[in-house]
Short mmCIF file of C-alpha atoms in Angstrom, two decimals:
data_model
loop_
_atom_site.label_atom_id
_atom_site.label_comp_id
_atom_site.label_asym_id
_atom_site.label_seq_id
_atom_site.Cartn_x
_atom_site.Cartn_y
_atom_site.Cartn_z
CA MET A 1 55.88 119.60 61.32
CA ALA A 2 55.78 123.39 61.00
CA LEU A 3 52.17 123.17 59.84
CA LEU A 4 51.21 121.13 62.89
CA GLN A 5 52.88 123.68 65.15
CA ARG A 6 51.00 126.53 63.50
CA LEU A 7 47.73 124.61 63.87
CA ALA A 8 48.50 123.95 67.55
CA ARG A 9 49.18 127.67 68.13
CA LEU A 10 45.96 128.57 66.33
CA ALA A 11 43.99 126.09 68.44
CA ALA A 12 45.51 127.47 71.64
CA TYR A 13 44.66 131.00 70.51
CA LEU A 14 41.04 130.09 69.76
CA GLN A 15 40.71 128.21 73.06
CA ASP A 16 41.99 131.13 75.15
CA PRO A 17 39.27 132.13 77.65
CA GLN A 18 40.48 135.72 77.49
CA LYS A 19 39.12 135.92 73.94
CA VAL A 20 35.70 134.93 75.30
CA ALA A 21 35.96 137.57 78.03
CA ASP A 22 36.95 140.20 75.45
CA PHE A 23 33.90 139.34 73.32
CA GLN A 24 31.67 139.58 76.39
CA ARG A 25 33.01 143.01 77.30
CA LEU A 26 32.56 144.12 73.69
CA CYS A 27 28.90 143.10 74.01
CA GLY A 28 28.45 144.93 77.33
CA VAL A 29 28.82 142.08 79.83
CA GLU A 30 30.91 142.75 82.92
CA GLY A 31 31.61 140.95 86.16
CA PRO A 32 31.99 142.63 89.57
CA PRO A 33 34.85 145.08 90.24
CA GLY A 34 38.18 143.29 90.13
CA TRP A 35 36.74 140.25 88.35
CA ALA A 36 39.32 140.25 85.53
CA ALA A 37 42.18 140.58 88.03
CA SER A 38 41.09 137.65 90.22
CA LEU A 39 42.63 134.97 87.98
CA PRO A 40 46.25 136.03 88.58
CA LEU A 41 45.43 136.46 92.28
CA ALA A 42 44.15 132.87 92.46
CA GLU A 43 47.28 131.64 90.68
CA ALA A 44 49.53 133.64 93.01
CA ARG A 45 47.90 131.99 96.03
CA GLY A 46 48.56 128.55 94.52
CA GLU A 47 44.89 127.66 94.16
CA PRO A 48 43.82 125.15 91.50
CA GLY A 49 42.67 126.03 88.02
CA PRO A 50 39.37 125.13 86.47
CA LEU A 51 37.97 121.70 87.29
CA ALA A 52 35.58 119.74 85.11
CA ASN A 53 32.17 118.35 85.91
CA GLY A 54 31.62 119.98 89.25
CA SER A 55 29.01 122.24 90.77
CA CYS A 56 29.00 125.79 91.95
CA PRO A 57 30.84 126.23 95.24
CA ALA A 58 28.21 128.63 96.47
CA VAL A 59 25.82 125.70 96.74
CA ASN A 60 28.13 122.96 97.94
CA GLY A 61 29.36 124.81 100.93
CA GLY A 62 32.23 126.65 99.34
CA GLY A 63 30.57 130.04 99.20
CA GLY A 64 29.75 132.67 101.71
CA GLY A 65 26.09 133.03 100.85
CA ASP A 66 26.68 135.67 98.23
CA GLY A 67 27.56 133.28 95.44
CA TRP A 68 31.32 133.79 95.74
CA PRO A 69 33.73 130.90 96.34
CA ARG A 70 35.54 131.10 99.66
CA LEU A 71 37.45 128.76 101.93
CA ARG A 72 35.53 127.70 104.98
CA ALA A 73 37.04 126.62 108.32
CA ALA A 74 36.58 122.88 108.83
CA ALA A 75 36.59 120.83 112.02
CA GLY A 76 39.85 121.26 113.87
CA GLY A 77 40.37 124.79 112.67
CA GLU A 78 42.05 123.95 109.32
CA LYS A 79 40.76 125.34 106.07
CA ARG A 80 39.30 122.95 103.55
CA ARG A 81 38.90 123.62 99.86
CA PRO A 82 35.34 123.39 98.57
CA LYS A 83 34.60 120.20 96.65
CA GLY A 84 33.12 120.22 93.20
CA LEU A 85 34.06 123.55 91.73
CA GLY A 86 32.06 124.60 88.72
CA ASN A 87 33.39 123.49 85.35
CA GLY A 88 35.74 126.33 84.48
CA ALA A 89 35.30 128.08 87.86
CA ILE A 90 38.34 129.23 89.80
CA PRO A 91 38.30 129.66 93.59
CA GLY A 92 39.13 132.94 95.16
CA GLY A 93 37.45 134.92 92.42
CA ALA A 94 36.40 138.52 92.68
CA GLY A 95 34.22 139.15 95.63
CA GLY A 96 36.01 136.52 97.70
CA GLU A 97 38.80 136.98 100.22
CA GLY A 98 41.72 138.97 98.90
CA ALA A 99 39.96 140.12 95.77
CA PRO A 100 40.39 143.72 94.70
CA GLN A 101 37.63 145.90 96.04
CA GLN A 102 36.26 149.16 94.68
CA GLU A 103 38.26 152.17 95.67
CA ASP A 104 36.80 154.42 98.35
CA GLY A 105 35.05 157.49 97.13
CA LYS A 106 34.37 156.12 93.65
CA GLU A 107 30.78 155.56 92.72
CA PRO A 108 29.95 152.53 90.57
CA GLN A 109 29.14 153.28 86.95
CA GLN A 110 25.54 153.34 85.84
CA ILE A 111 24.49 150.00 84.40
CA TRP A 112 21.30 148.82 82.76
CA GLY A 113 20.72 145.96 85.15
CA ARG A 114 22.17 143.01 87.03
CA ARG A 115 21.38 139.39 86.23
CA GLN A 116 22.21 136.06 87.74
CA PRO A 117 22.43 132.84 85.69
CA ARG A 118 19.59 130.32 85.67
CA ARG A 119 19.97 127.71 88.40
CA ASN A 120 20.19 124.00 87.61
CA SER A 121 17.83 122.25 90.02
CA LEU A 122 19.38 118.84 89.36
CA THR A 123 23.02 119.70 90.03
CA GLY A 124 22.31 122.48 92.52
CA GLU A 125 24.53 124.85 90.56
CA ALA A 126 23.70 128.52 90.97
CA ALA A 127 25.18 131.87 90.06
CA CYS A 128 28.85 132.28 90.92
CA GLN A 129 28.94 136.00 90.22
CA GLU A 130 26.76 139.03 89.90
CA ILE A 131 26.62 140.24 86.32
CA ALA A 132 26.40 143.76 84.93
CA ILE A 133 24.57 144.05 81.60
CA ARG A 134 25.15 147.25 79.62
CA ASN A 135 23.45 146.24 76.36
CA PRO A 136 19.95 144.85 76.97
CA PHE A 137 19.29 144.21 73.27
CA LEU A 138 22.28 141.87 72.91
CA TYR A 139 21.47 140.23 76.24
CA TYR A 140 17.97 139.23 75.13
CA LEU A 141 19.08 138.44 71.56
CA PHE A 142 21.77 135.99 72.67
CA ASN A 143 19.51 134.50 75.34
CA LEU A 144 17.07 133.79 72.52
CA GLY A 145 19.93 132.25 70.54
CA THR A 146 20.97 129.93 73.35
CA GLU A 147 17.33 128.87 73.89
CA LEU A 148 17.34 127.57 70.29
CA GLY A 149 19.38 124.65 71.64
CA ASN A 150 17.37 123.99 74.82
CA GLU A 151 14.48 121.67 75.65
CA LEU A 152 11.84 124.40 75.63
CA PHE A 153 12.59 125.16 71.99
CA TYR A 154 12.60 121.51 70.95
CA ILE A 155 9.26 120.80 72.61
CA LEU A 156 7.72 123.67 70.62
CA PHE A 157 9.59 123.44 67.32
CA PHE A 158 9.35 119.72 66.50
CA PRO A 159 5.63 119.42 67.34
CA PHE A 160 4.89 122.54 65.27
CA CYS A 161 6.72 121.04 62.29
CA ILE A 162 4.99 117.67 62.56
CA TRP A 163 1.45 118.82 63.39
CA ASN A 164 1.26 121.99 61.29
CA LEU A 165 3.84 121.88 58.50
CA ASP A 166 5.09 118.54 57.19
CA ALA A 167 5.36 115.30 59.17
CA TRP A 168 7.67 113.86 56.49
CA VAL A 169 10.21 116.64 57.08
CA GLY A 170 9.67 116.54 60.85
CA ARG A 171 10.45 112.81 61.14
CA ARG A 172 13.67 113.11 59.19
CA LEU A 173 14.68 116.26 61.04
CA ILE A 174 14.41 114.39 64.35
CA ILE A 175 16.54 111.53 62.96
CA VAL A 176 19.27 114.03 62.07
CA TRP A 177 18.93 115.80 65.44
CA VAL A 178 19.33 112.52 67.37
CA TRP A 179 22.49 111.60 65.45
CA VAL A 180 24.06 115.01 65.83
CA MET A 181 23.31 115.40 69.53
CA TYR A 182 24.27 111.84 70.44
CA LEU A 183 27.64 112.04 68.69
CA GLY A 184 28.24 115.50 70.12
CA GLN A 185 27.50 114.49 73.72
CA CYS A 186 29.62 111.33 73.46
CA THR A 187 32.50 113.28 71.94
CA LYS A 188 32.39 115.70 74.88
CA ASP A 189 32.81 112.82 77.32
CA VAL A 190 35.70 111.39 75.31
CA ILE A 191 37.68 114.64 74.85
CA ARG A 192 36.85 115.98 78.35
CA TRP A 193 37.89 119.60 77.90
CA PRO A 194 36.66 121.94 80.65
CA ARG A 195 34.55 125.02 80.14
CA PRO A 196 36.35 128.37 79.71
CA ALA A 197 37.98 129.48 82.96
CA SER A 198 35.94 131.88 85.08
CA PRO A 199 37.49 134.41 85.69
CA PRO A 200 38.27 135.94 83.26
CA VAL A 201 35.05 134.67 81.62
CA VAL A 202 31.73 135.81 83.11
CA LYS A 203 29.28 132.89 83.26
CA LEU A 204 25.81 134.03 82.20
CA GLU A 205 24.58 130.44 82.34
CA VAL A 206 25.35 127.58 84.69
CA PHE A 207 22.59 125.18 83.65
CA TYR A 208 24.99 123.00 81.62
CA ASN A 209 28.09 123.88 83.60
CA SER A 210 28.72 120.30 84.76
CA GLU A 211 29.18 119.15 81.16
CA TYR A 212 32.43 119.25 79.24
CA SER A 213 33.02 121.88 76.60
CA MET A 214 34.37 120.43 73.35
CA PRO A 215 32.50 120.45 70.98
CA SER A 216 29.60 122.85 71.52
CA THR A 217 26.44 120.79 71.05
CA HIS A 218 24.43 124.02 70.89
CA ALA A 219 26.54 125.02 67.87
CA MET A 220 26.05 121.53 66.42
CA SER A 221 22.26 121.60 66.72
CA GLY A 222 22.16 125.26 65.65
CA THR A 223 23.99 124.27 62.48
CA ALA A 224 22.40 120.88 61.76
CA ILE A 225 18.72 121.74 62.31
CA PRO A 226 18.37 124.73 59.93
CA LEU A 227 20.71 123.17 57.36
CA ALA A 228 18.84 119.84 57.42
CA LEU A 229 15.53 121.72 57.32
CA VAL A 230 16.54 123.39 54.06
CA LEU A 231 18.05 120.21 52.59
CA LEU A 232 14.87 118.26 53.33
CA SER A 233 12.32 120.88 52.36
CA TYR A 234 13.84 122.53 49.30
CA GLY A 235 12.41 120.85 46.22
CA ARG A 236 9.64 119.32 48.28
CA TRP A 237 8.18 122.75 49.03
CA GLN A 238 8.12 125.64 46.61
CA TYR A 239 10.10 128.59 47.99
CA PRO A 240 13.17 130.62 46.94
CA LEU A 241 16.44 128.98 47.96
CA MET A 242 17.74 132.38 49.12
CA TYR A 243 15.16 132.39 51.93
CA GLY A 244 16.49 129.06 53.15
CA LEU A 245 20.10 130.23 53.04
CA ILE A 246 19.25 133.37 55.00
CA LEU A 247 17.49 131.21 57.61
CA VAL A 248 20.54 128.94 57.93
CA ILE A 249 23.01 131.83 58.28
CA CYS A 250 20.93 133.79 60.80
CA TRP A 251 19.98 130.74 62.91
CA CYS A 252 23.49 129.27 62.97
CA SER A 253 25.21 132.60 63.67
CA LEU A 254 22.83 133.50 66.48
CA VAL A 255 23.29 130.17 68.28
CA CYS A 256 27.06 130.03 67.82
CA PHE A 257 27.73 133.61 68.98
CA SER A 258 25.32 133.16 71.89
CA ARG A 259 27.44 130.36 73.38
CA ILE A 260 30.50 132.62 73.45
CA TYR A 261 28.43 135.50 74.82
CA MET A 262 27.06 133.28 77.61
CA GLY A 263 30.61 132.30 78.59
CA MET A 264 29.94 128.59 78.10
CA HIS A 265 32.27 127.86 75.18
CA SER A 266 35.55 129.00 73.70
CA ILE A 267 35.76 130.09 70.08
CA LEU A 268 37.41 126.75 69.27
CA ASP A 269 34.51 124.80 70.82
CA VAL A 270 32.01 126.63 68.65
CA ILE A 271 34.00 126.28 65.43
CA ALA A 272 34.53 122.57 66.11
CA GLY A 273 30.81 122.09 66.77
CA PHE A 274 29.92 123.88 63.54
CA LEU A 275 32.33 121.79 61.43
CA TYR A 276 31.43 118.55 63.23
CA ALA A 277 27.73 119.05 62.49
CA ILE A 278 28.45 119.64 58.80
CA LEU A 279 30.61 116.50 58.69
CA ILE A 280 27.83 114.42 60.27
CA LEU A 281 25.31 115.78 57.77
CA VAL A 282 27.59 115.05 54.81
CA VAL A 283 28.17 111.47 55.96
CA PHE A 284 24.71 110.54 57.23
CA HIS A 285 22.29 112.61 55.15
CA PRO A 286 22.11 109.98 52.35
CA ALA A 287 20.97 107.43 54.95
CA VAL A 288 18.02 109.50 56.24
CA ASP A 289 15.52 108.22 53.68
CA PRO A 290 16.38 104.49 54.11
CA ILE A 291 16.21 104.82 57.91
CA ASP A 292 12.83 106.57 57.82
CA ASN A 293 11.46 103.99 55.39
CA PHE A 294 12.74 101.22 57.66
CA ASN A 295 11.06 102.82 60.68
CA LEU A 296 7.76 102.99 58.81
CA THR A 297 7.58 99.71 56.93
CA PHE A 298 9.66 97.01 58.61
CA LYS A 299 7.49 94.68 60.66
CA HIS A 300 9.79 94.43 63.68
CA ALA A 301 11.08 98.01 63.50
CA PRO A 302 9.84 99.08 66.98
CA LEU A 303 11.72 96.26 68.72
CA ILE A 304 14.95 97.04 66.86
CA ILE A 305 14.55 100.81 67.38
CA ILE A 306 14.00 100.50 71.13
CA SER A 307 16.87 98.02 71.59
CA LEU A 308 19.35 100.02 69.51
CA HIS A 309 18.61 103.36 71.17
CA LEU A 310 18.77 101.76 74.63
CA ALA A 311 22.13 100.13 73.83
CA LEU A 312 23.50 103.49 72.65
CA GLY A 313 22.30 105.03 75.92
CA VAL A 314 24.03 102.38 78.03
CA PHE A 315 27.24 102.91 76.05
CA SER A 316 27.15 106.69 76.56
CA PHE A 317 26.71 106.25 80.32
CA THR A 318 30.01 104.32 80.50
CA LEU A 319 32.12 107.10 78.97
CA ASP A 320 32.55 109.26 82.07
CA THR A 321 31.33 110.03 85.56
CA TRP A 322 27.91 111.61 86.04
CA SER A 323 27.03 114.92 84.45
CA THR A 324 23.88 116.42 82.98
CA SER A 325 25.09 115.36 79.52
CA ARG A 326 24.37 111.70 80.33
CA GLY A 327 20.75 112.45 81.16
CA ASP A 328 20.43 114.65 78.08
CA THR A 329 21.80 111.82 75.92
CA ALA A 330 19.26 109.34 77.29
CA GLN A 331 16.55 111.96 76.82
CA ILE A 332 17.47 112.51 73.15
CA LEU A 333 17.66 108.78 72.43
CA GLY A 334 14.33 108.15 74.16
CA CYS A 335 12.66 110.91 72.20
CA GLY A 336 14.08 109.58 68.93
CA ALA A 337 12.93 106.03 69.70
CA GLY A 338 9.45 107.23 70.67
CA VAL A 339 9.04 109.28 67.50
CA ALA A 340 10.25 106.39 65.33
CA CYS A 341 7.84 103.93 67.00
CA GLY A 342 4.98 106.41 66.71
CA SER A 343 5.77 106.85 63.02
CA HIS A 344 5.61 103.09 62.54
CA PHE A 345 2.16 102.82 64.14
CA ASN A 346 0.96 105.83 62.13
CA TYR A 347 2.01 104.14 58.91
CA MET A 348 0.52 100.77 59.82
CA LEU A 349 -2.85 102.34 60.73
CA GLY A 350 -2.89 104.72 57.75
CA LEU A 351 -2.78 107.92 59.85
CA MET A 352 -0.90 111.12 58.85
CA GLN A 353 -0.16 109.83 55.36
CA ASP A 354 2.52 111.66 53.39
CA PRO A 355 1.55 113.44 50.15
CA SER A 356 2.08 111.35 47.02
CA PRO A 357 5.19 112.18 44.94
CA ASP A 358 3.12 113.41 41.99
CA THR A 359 1.82 116.32 44.10
CA LEU A 360 5.34 117.68 44.66
CA PRO A 361 6.55 120.35 44.97
CA LEU A 362 4.03 121.46 47.58
CA ILE A 363 2.85 125.06 47.46
CA PRO A 364 2.63 126.85 50.83
CA PRO A 365 -1.04 127.63 51.56
CA SER A 366 -2.33 131.15 52.03
CA ILE A 367 -2.39 132.09 55.70
CA THR A 368 -5.98 132.67 56.80
CA VAL A 369 -7.46 133.30 60.22
CA THR A 370 -8.91 129.78 60.29
CA LEU A 371 -5.62 128.13 59.28
CA PHE A 372 -3.62 130.16 61.79
CA GLY A 373 -6.15 129.57 64.57
CA LYS A 374 -6.19 125.80 64.06
CA ALA A 375 -2.39 125.67 63.96
CA ILE A 376 -2.09 127.56 67.26
CA LEU A 377 -4.84 125.45 68.83
CA ARG A 378 -3.09 122.23 67.80
CA LEU A 379 0.18 123.52 69.23
CA LEU A 380 -1.35 124.63 72.55
CA ILE A 381 -3.39 121.47 73.13
CA GLY A 382 -0.60 119.17 71.96
CA VAL A 383 2.21 120.76 73.96
CA VAL A 384 0.09 120.76 77.13
CA LEU A 385 -0.51 117.03 76.62
CA LEU A 386 3.20 116.43 76.06
CA LEU A 387 4.09 118.30 79.24
CA LEU A 388 1.48 116.33 81.20
CA THR A 389 2.90 113.11 79.76
CA ARG A 390 6.37 114.11 80.90
CA ILE A 391 5.17 114.98 84.41
CA VAL A 392 3.21 111.76 84.85
CA MET A 393 5.97 109.53 83.49
CA LYS A 394 8.55 111.23 85.69
CA LYS A 395 6.41 110.61 88.77
CA ILE A 396 6.11 106.94 87.82
CA THR A 397 9.56 106.02 86.48
CA ILE A 398 11.90 107.49 89.12
CA PRO A 399 10.32 105.71 92.15
CA LEU A 400 9.89 102.55 90.05
CA ALA A 401 13.57 102.52 89.02
CA CYS A 402 14.65 103.15 92.62
CA LYS A 403 12.48 100.27 93.81
CA MET A 404 13.67 97.88 91.10
CA PHE A 405 17.36 98.49 91.86
CA SER A 406 16.93 98.91 95.66
CA ILE A 407 18.12 102.52 95.63
CA PRO A 408 16.90 104.94 98.34
CA CYS A 409 14.69 107.57 96.73
CA ASP A 410 14.50 110.01 99.63
CA ASP A 411 17.11 112.16 97.83
CA ILE A 412 15.94 112.26 94.22
CA ARG A 413 18.86 114.42 93.07
CA GLN A 414 21.38 111.91 94.40
CA ALA A 415 19.44 108.92 93.06
CA ARG A 416 19.31 110.39 89.57
CA GLN A 417 23.09 110.51 89.42
CA LEU A 418 23.06 106.72 89.17
CA MET A 419 22.73 105.09 85.75
CA GLU A 420 20.17 102.61 87.10
CA VAL A 421 17.77 105.51 87.75
CA GLU A 422 18.68 108.24 85.26
CA LEU A 423 18.82 106.06 82.13
CA PRO A 424 15.41 104.32 82.50
CA TYR A 425 13.75 107.50 83.78
CA ARG A 426 14.91 109.66 80.90
CA TYR A 427 14.61 106.98 78.24
CA ILE A 428 11.10 105.85 79.16
CA THR A 429 9.76 109.32 79.97
CA TYR A 430 10.96 110.98 76.79
CA GLY A 431 10.26 107.88 74.75
CA MET A 432 6.64 108.26 75.79
CA VAL A 433 6.77 111.99 74.98
CA GLY A 434 8.09 111.18 71.50
CA PHE A 435 5.45 108.47 70.98
CA SER A 436 2.72 110.89 72.06
CA LEU A 437 4.09 113.55 69.73
CA MET A 438 3.98 111.25 66.72
CA PHE A 439 0.98 109.00 67.43
CA LEU A 440 -1.24 109.70 70.44
CA VAL A 441 -1.70 113.44 70.00
CA PRO A 442 -2.38 113.19 66.21
CA CYS A 443 -4.99 110.52 67.01
CA LEU A 444 -6.63 112.97 69.40
CA PHE A 445 -6.58 115.68 66.73
CA LEU A 446 -8.24 113.28 64.31
CA PHE A 447 -10.89 112.44 66.90
CA ILE A 448 -11.80 116.06 67.72
CA GLY A 449 -11.57 117.29 64.11
CA LEU A 450 -8.31 119.28 64.39
CA SER A 451 -6.21 117.15 62.03
#
């Protein structure tokens, strides 16, 4: 019993948003004057604490045009609280009514620059505070770290691995990534913990603010991808193990610390994501080879792959009300299904054959101008084709889903918050992107002599 109490106190300590705010200040991130003091002011006025799965009040009518939450007079003269506060946002924060203002006669300190978080075009969430950055190096370093868990990175990293390095490793890496991200997103919607309260935390990112917090899926992917990359490639490729361990430590640390720096996760969220990813790898890593062999060789594999991934998507959409995590889950499952189906067709047609076991371990080739140029050319041409595929499929699937289910499509943002639109749009669009990544684009490379 005493042990459980100590563990509960430790968990509460690690979940404290003040620890996140302290880390941010240590790294040179500051909110507006009076930001840290606005939490007790909000509590003194009896205003609610952080709410989950909402959007920034500055967009939904709760702000005064400057990105600060305020109460607006409603019809009849009464004051109405803004609906849909950001996940972890607290009304009446600094810069709003009653917040401490800068004392007269005192000039603001010199700062390197002011930044506002990236806006989420789907949820309409925007910056809820103006941010002072005093350490530009850490700002860009941790922004790079958080991008290692975003779509832009995935659409560059996985194609580069498959087209230029080793398709065998790339296929299995995507299998691991799909498992880790799917279980992480579903666990978020089951636990339903809100993001760290803001204030005292300064939100440097609001793109995923409508999602729940526990566990950090950025920390999960930032742990699972480099670790799986080393597990899959060491012994298959000839390189010192120390290089792989350094890659894992640097990659994982950068992503995990970046989520605390951005104000999106508590220390407990990040630790839980790290340990959860390791647990998933320990349990499921032995099954990677059988699953990949099934995807390649079983006659009816595409039908089973598509049905299973779609069923998992439908299940995830029933766990909670709408948030961006549901669309991300369908996107991940669609991509995984598309890659698996593309791998099957590659195998059946004899394209992109894996090296025979007697050639292992593979020796990394010497980097020449020709080799480097062809690798970059493959990446540029291929990624452009993937982006075009995504654009075209999005233009087709959203209106088609709206028409099939008799949903008005004049407001696309509202329509996409329905499972009948978001699930088929994301699943089909990114399924086609994954299929193009694994089959169509390599066929084009073979045709134009870039394979």
